[in-house]
Coordinates of C-alpha atoms in Angstrom, one line a residue:
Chain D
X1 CA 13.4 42.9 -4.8
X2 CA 11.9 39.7 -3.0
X3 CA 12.3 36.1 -4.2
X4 CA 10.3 33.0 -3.3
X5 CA 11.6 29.4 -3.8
X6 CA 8.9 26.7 -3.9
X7 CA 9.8 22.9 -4.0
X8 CA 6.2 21.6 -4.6
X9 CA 4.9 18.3 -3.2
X10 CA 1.6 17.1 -3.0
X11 CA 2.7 16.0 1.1
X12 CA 4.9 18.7 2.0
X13 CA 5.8 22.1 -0.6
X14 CA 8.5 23.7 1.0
X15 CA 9.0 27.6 0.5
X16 CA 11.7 30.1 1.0
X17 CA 11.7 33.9 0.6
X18 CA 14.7 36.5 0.2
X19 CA 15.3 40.2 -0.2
X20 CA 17.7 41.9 -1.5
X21 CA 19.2 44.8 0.9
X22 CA 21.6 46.6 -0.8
X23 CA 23.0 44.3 -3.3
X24 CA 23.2 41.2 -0.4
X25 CA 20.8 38.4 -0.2
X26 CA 19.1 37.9 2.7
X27 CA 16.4 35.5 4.3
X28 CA 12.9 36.8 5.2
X29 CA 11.1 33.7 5.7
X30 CA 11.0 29.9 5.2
X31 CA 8.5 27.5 5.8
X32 CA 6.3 23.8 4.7
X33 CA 3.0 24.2 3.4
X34 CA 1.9 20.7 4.5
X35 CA -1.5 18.4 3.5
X36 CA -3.3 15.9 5.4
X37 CA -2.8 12.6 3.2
X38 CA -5.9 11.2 4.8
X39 CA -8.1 13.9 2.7
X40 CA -8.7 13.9 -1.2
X41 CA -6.9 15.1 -3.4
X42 CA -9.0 17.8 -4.5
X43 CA -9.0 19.1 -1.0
X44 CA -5.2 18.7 -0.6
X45 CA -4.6 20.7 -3.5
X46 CA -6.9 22.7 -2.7
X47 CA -4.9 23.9 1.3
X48 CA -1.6 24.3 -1.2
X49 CA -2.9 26.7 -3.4
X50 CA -4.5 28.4 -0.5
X51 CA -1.2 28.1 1.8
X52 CA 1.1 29.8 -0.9
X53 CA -1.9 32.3 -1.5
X54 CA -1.5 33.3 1.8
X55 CA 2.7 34.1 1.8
X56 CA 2.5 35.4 -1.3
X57 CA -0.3 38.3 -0.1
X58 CA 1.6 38.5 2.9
X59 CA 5.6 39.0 1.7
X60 CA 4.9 40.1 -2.1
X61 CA 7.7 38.4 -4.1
X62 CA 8.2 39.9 -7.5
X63 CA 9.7 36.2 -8.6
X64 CA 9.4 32.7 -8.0
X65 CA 11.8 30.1 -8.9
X66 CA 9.9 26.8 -8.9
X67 CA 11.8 23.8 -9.1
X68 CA 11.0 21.5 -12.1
X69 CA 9.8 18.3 -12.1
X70 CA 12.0 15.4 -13.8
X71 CA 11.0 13.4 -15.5
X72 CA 13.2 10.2 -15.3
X73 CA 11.2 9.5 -11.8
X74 CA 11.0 5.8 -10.7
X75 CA 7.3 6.1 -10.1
X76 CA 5.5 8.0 -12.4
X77 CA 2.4 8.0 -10.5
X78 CA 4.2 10.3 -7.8
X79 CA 5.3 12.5 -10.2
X80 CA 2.1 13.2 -11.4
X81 CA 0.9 13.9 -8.1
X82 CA 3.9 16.2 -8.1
X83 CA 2.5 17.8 -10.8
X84 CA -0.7 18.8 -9.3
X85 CA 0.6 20.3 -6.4
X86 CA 3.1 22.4 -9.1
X87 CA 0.4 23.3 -11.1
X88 CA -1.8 24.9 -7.7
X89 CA 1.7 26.9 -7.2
X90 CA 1.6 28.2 -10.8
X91 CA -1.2 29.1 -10.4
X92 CA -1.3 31.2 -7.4
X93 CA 1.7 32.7 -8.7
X94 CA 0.1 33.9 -11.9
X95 CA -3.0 35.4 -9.8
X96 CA -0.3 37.7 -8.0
X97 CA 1.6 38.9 -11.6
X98 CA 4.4 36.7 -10.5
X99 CA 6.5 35.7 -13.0
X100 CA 7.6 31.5 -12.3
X101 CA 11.0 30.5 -13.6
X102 CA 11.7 26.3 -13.3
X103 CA 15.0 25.1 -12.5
X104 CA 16.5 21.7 -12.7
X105 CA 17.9 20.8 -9.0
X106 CA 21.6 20.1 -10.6
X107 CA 21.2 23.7 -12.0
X108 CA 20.2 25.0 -8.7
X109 CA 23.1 23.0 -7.2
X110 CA 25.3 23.9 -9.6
X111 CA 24.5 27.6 -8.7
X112 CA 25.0 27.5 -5.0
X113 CA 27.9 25.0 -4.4
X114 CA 29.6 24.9 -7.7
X115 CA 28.7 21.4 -8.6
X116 CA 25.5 19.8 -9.7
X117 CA 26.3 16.9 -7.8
X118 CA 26.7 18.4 -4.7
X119 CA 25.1 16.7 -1.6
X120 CA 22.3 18.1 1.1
X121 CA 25.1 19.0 3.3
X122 CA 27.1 21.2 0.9
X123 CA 23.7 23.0 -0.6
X124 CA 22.9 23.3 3.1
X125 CA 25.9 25.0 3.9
X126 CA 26.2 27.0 0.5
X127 CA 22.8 28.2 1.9
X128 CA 23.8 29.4 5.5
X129 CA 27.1 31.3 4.3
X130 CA 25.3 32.7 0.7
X131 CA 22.7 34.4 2.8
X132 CA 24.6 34.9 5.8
X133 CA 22.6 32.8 8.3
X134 CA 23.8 32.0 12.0
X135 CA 22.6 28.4 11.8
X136 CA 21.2 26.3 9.0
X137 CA 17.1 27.1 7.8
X138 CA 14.6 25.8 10.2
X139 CA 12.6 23.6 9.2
X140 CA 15.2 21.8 7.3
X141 CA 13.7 21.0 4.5
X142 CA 13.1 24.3 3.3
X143 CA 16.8 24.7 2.5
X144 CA 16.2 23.3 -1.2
X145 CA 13.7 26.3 -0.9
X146 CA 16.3 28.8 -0.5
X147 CA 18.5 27.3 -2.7
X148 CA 16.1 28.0 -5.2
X149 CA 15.8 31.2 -4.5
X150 CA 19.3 32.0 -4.1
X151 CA 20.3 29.9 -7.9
X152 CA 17.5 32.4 -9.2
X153 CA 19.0 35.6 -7.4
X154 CA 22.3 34.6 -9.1
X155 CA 20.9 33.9 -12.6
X156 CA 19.0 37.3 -12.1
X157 CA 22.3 39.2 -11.4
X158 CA 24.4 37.7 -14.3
X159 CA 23.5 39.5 -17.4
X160 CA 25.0 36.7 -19.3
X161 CA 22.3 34.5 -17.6
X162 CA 20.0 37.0 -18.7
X163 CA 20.4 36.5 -22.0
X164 CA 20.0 32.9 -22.4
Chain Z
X1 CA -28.8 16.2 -10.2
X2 CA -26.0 17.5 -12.5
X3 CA -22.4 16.0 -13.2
X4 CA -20.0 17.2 -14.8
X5 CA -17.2 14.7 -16.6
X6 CA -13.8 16.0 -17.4
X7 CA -11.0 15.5 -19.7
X8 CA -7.8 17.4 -18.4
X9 CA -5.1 18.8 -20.7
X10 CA -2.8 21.3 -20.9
X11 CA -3.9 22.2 -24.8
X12 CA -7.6 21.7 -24.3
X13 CA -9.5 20.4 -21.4
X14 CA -12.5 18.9 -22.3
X15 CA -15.8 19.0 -20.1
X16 CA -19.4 18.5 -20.6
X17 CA -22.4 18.6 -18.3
X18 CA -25.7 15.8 -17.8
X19 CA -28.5 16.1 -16.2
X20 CA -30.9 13.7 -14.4
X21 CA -34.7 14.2 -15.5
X22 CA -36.8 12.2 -13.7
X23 CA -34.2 8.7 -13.8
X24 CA -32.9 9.7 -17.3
X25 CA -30.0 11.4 -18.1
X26 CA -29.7 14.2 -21.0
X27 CA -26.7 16.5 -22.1
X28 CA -26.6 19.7 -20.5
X29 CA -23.9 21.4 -22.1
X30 CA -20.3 20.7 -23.9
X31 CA -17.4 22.8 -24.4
X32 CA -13.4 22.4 -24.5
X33 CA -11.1 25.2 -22.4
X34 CA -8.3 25.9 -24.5
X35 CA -4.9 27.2 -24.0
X36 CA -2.5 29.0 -25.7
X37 CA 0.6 27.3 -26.5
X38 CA 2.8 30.5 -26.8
X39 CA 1.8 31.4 -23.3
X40 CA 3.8 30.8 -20.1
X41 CA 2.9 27.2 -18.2
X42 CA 1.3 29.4 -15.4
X43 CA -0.9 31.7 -17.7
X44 CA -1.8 28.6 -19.5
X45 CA -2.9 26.8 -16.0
X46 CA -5.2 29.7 -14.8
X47 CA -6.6 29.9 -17.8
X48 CA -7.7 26.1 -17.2
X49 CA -8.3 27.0 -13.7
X50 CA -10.3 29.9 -14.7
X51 CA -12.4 28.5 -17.6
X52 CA -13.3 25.2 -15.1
X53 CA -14.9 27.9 -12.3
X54 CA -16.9 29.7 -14.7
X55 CA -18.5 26.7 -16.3
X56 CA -18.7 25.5 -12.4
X57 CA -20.7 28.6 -11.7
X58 CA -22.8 28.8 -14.1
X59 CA -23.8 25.1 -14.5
X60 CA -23.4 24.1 -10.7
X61 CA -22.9 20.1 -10.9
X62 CA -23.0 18.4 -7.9
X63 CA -20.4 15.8 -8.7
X64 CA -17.0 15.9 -10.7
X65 CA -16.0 12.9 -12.9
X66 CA -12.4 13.3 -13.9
X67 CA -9.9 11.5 -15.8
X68 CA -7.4 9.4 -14.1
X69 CA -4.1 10.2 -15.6
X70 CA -2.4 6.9 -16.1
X71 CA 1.1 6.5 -15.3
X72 CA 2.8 4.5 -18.3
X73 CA 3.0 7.5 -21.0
X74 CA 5.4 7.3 -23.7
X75 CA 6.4 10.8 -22.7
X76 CA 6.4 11.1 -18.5
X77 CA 6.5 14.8 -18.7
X78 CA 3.4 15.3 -20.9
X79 CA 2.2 13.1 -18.0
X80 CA 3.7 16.2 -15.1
X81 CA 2.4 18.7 -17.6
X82 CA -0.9 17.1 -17.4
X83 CA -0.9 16.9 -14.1
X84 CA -0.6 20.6 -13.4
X85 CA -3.9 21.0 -15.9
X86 CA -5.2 17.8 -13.5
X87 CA -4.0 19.8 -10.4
X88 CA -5.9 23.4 -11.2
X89 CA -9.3 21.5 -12.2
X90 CA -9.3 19.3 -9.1
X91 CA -8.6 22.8 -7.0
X92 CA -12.0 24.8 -8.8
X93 CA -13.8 21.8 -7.6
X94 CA -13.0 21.7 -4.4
X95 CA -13.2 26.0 -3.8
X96 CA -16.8 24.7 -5.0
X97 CA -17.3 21.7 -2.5
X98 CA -17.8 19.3 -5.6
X99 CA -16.8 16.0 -4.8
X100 CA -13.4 14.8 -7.4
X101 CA -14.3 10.8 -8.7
X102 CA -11.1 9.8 -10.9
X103 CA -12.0 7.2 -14.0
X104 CA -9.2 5.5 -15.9
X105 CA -9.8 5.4 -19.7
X106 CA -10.9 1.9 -19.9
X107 CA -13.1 1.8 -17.1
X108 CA -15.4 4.8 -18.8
X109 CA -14.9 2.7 -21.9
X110 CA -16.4 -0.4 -20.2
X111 CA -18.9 1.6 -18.2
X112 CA -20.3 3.2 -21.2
X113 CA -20.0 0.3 -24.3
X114 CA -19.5 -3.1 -21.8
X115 CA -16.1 -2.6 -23.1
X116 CA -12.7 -1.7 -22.0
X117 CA -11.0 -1.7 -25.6
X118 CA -13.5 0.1 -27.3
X119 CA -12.6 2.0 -30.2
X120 CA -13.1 6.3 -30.6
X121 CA -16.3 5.8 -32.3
X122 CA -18.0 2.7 -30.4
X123 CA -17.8 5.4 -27.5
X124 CA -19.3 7.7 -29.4
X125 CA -22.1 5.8 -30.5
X126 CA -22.8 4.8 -27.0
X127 CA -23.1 8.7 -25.6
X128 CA -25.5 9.4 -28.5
X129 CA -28.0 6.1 -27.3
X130 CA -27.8 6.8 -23.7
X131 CA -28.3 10.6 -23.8
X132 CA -30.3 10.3 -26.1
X133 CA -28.6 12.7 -28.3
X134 CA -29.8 13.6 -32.0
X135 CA -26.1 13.3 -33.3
X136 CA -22.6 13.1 -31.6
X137 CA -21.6 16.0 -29.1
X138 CA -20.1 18.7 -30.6
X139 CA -16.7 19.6 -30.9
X140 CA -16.3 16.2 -31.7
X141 CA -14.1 15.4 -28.5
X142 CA -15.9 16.2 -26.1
X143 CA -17.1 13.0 -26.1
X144 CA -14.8 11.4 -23.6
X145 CA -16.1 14.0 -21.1
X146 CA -19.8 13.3 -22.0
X147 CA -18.6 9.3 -21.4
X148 CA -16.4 10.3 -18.2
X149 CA -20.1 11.8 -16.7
X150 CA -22.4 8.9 -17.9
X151 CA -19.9 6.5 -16.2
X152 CA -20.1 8.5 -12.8
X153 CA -24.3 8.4 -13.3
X154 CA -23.9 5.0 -13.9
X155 CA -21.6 3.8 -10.9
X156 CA -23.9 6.2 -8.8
X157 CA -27.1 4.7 -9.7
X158 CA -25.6 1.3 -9.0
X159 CA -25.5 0.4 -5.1
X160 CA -23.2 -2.4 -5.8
X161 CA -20.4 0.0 -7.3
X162 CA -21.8 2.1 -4.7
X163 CA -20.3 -0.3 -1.9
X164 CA -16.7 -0.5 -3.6

């Protein structure tokens, strides 16, 4: 079983995948789909959808935890953006049969560190001992990537979070 | 030259088609891509995705007038959710190279009556004069896509909005 994370963003959609060997997570891949914010929007929606295309034909998650846009955001404008560059990852994940699950980020911190108000550092670190990495995710910024991931391994696993 | 003016929205997207014949511009076609409610947020946007390409296809416009979503809604994540129906037309346009001109309401409204209050109906009225239509477009609302595609003819045809 392979899961993707995906943090959209029409600048920089960060993405995480991990497997599951034998009942432990582990990391498979991690990286920033990024878009040239000279070019139109069209076209910079356009090299998302194409970008997460391209993992998802080459590592073949059967999930994707995608994390939801808010909606309390202090410019609305960039939220909307947001939403494009969410809506090009839905729908490259409903070309490949992959099923997209939103999570709140204080849910997905929650998950990890135990506390929905946990800071970078702690989900960070959460991250690096959950999937039993040697140093924190390069680049960085995918580590909300694998958090997602990981909060979506965990609800998978709990059969009380099943339910729900 | 064809253009094609659209409406984004998660429920029903909205698009219609003119053509110019010989410095005057007549309706090509009109139609509304709907979506099904009960259907996951991803089906829902490929469906959008995939209705847009097909009428792309067939109808081949050469330029894409769409809706500028503006940013002080009651409800910001109708706004997001919009924005992912926003995000998956934008992308069909640009797999077909069509250039992506964004039109806030009342600037159609202005382009198309000479004003940008106009009521439901003044708008209407003013597609059926200028494309020279026997009665309003049918379904009834795909009149704000008709309008979103006379406005792009008009700020074409002008070489002072041109300049802008």
């Amino acid at each position: 079983m392979r899961i993707i994370g995906v943090d959209p963003g029409l600048n920089r959609t960060g993405y995480a995948v991990i497997e599951d060997r034998g009942g432990r997570w582990v990391a498979v891949e991690g990286g920033i789909a990024r878009t040239d914010p000279e070019e139109s929007l069209e076209l910079r929606v356009l090299a998302i959808y194409r970008d997460i295309r391209e993992v998802l034909e080459e590592l073949r998650p059967e999930a994707m935890a995608l994390e939801e846009l808010h909606s309390n955001y202090e410019f609305p404008r960039t939220a909307i953006l947001m939403g494009h560059a969410r809506g090009a990852v839905c729908l490259a994940a409903a070309e490949f049969g992959i099923t997209v699950t939103g999570y709140a980020p204080s849910r997905v911190k929650n998950a990890v560190t135990g506390s929905g108000g946990a800071s970078k550092e702690q989900v960070q670190r959460a991250v690096v001992t959950q999937l039993g990495l040697a140093s924190p995710p390069k680049p960085l910024d995918v580590t909300d990537a694998f958090a997602l991931a990981v909060c979506h391994a965990m609800v998978a696993r709990s059969p009380v979070a099943r339910v729900k």
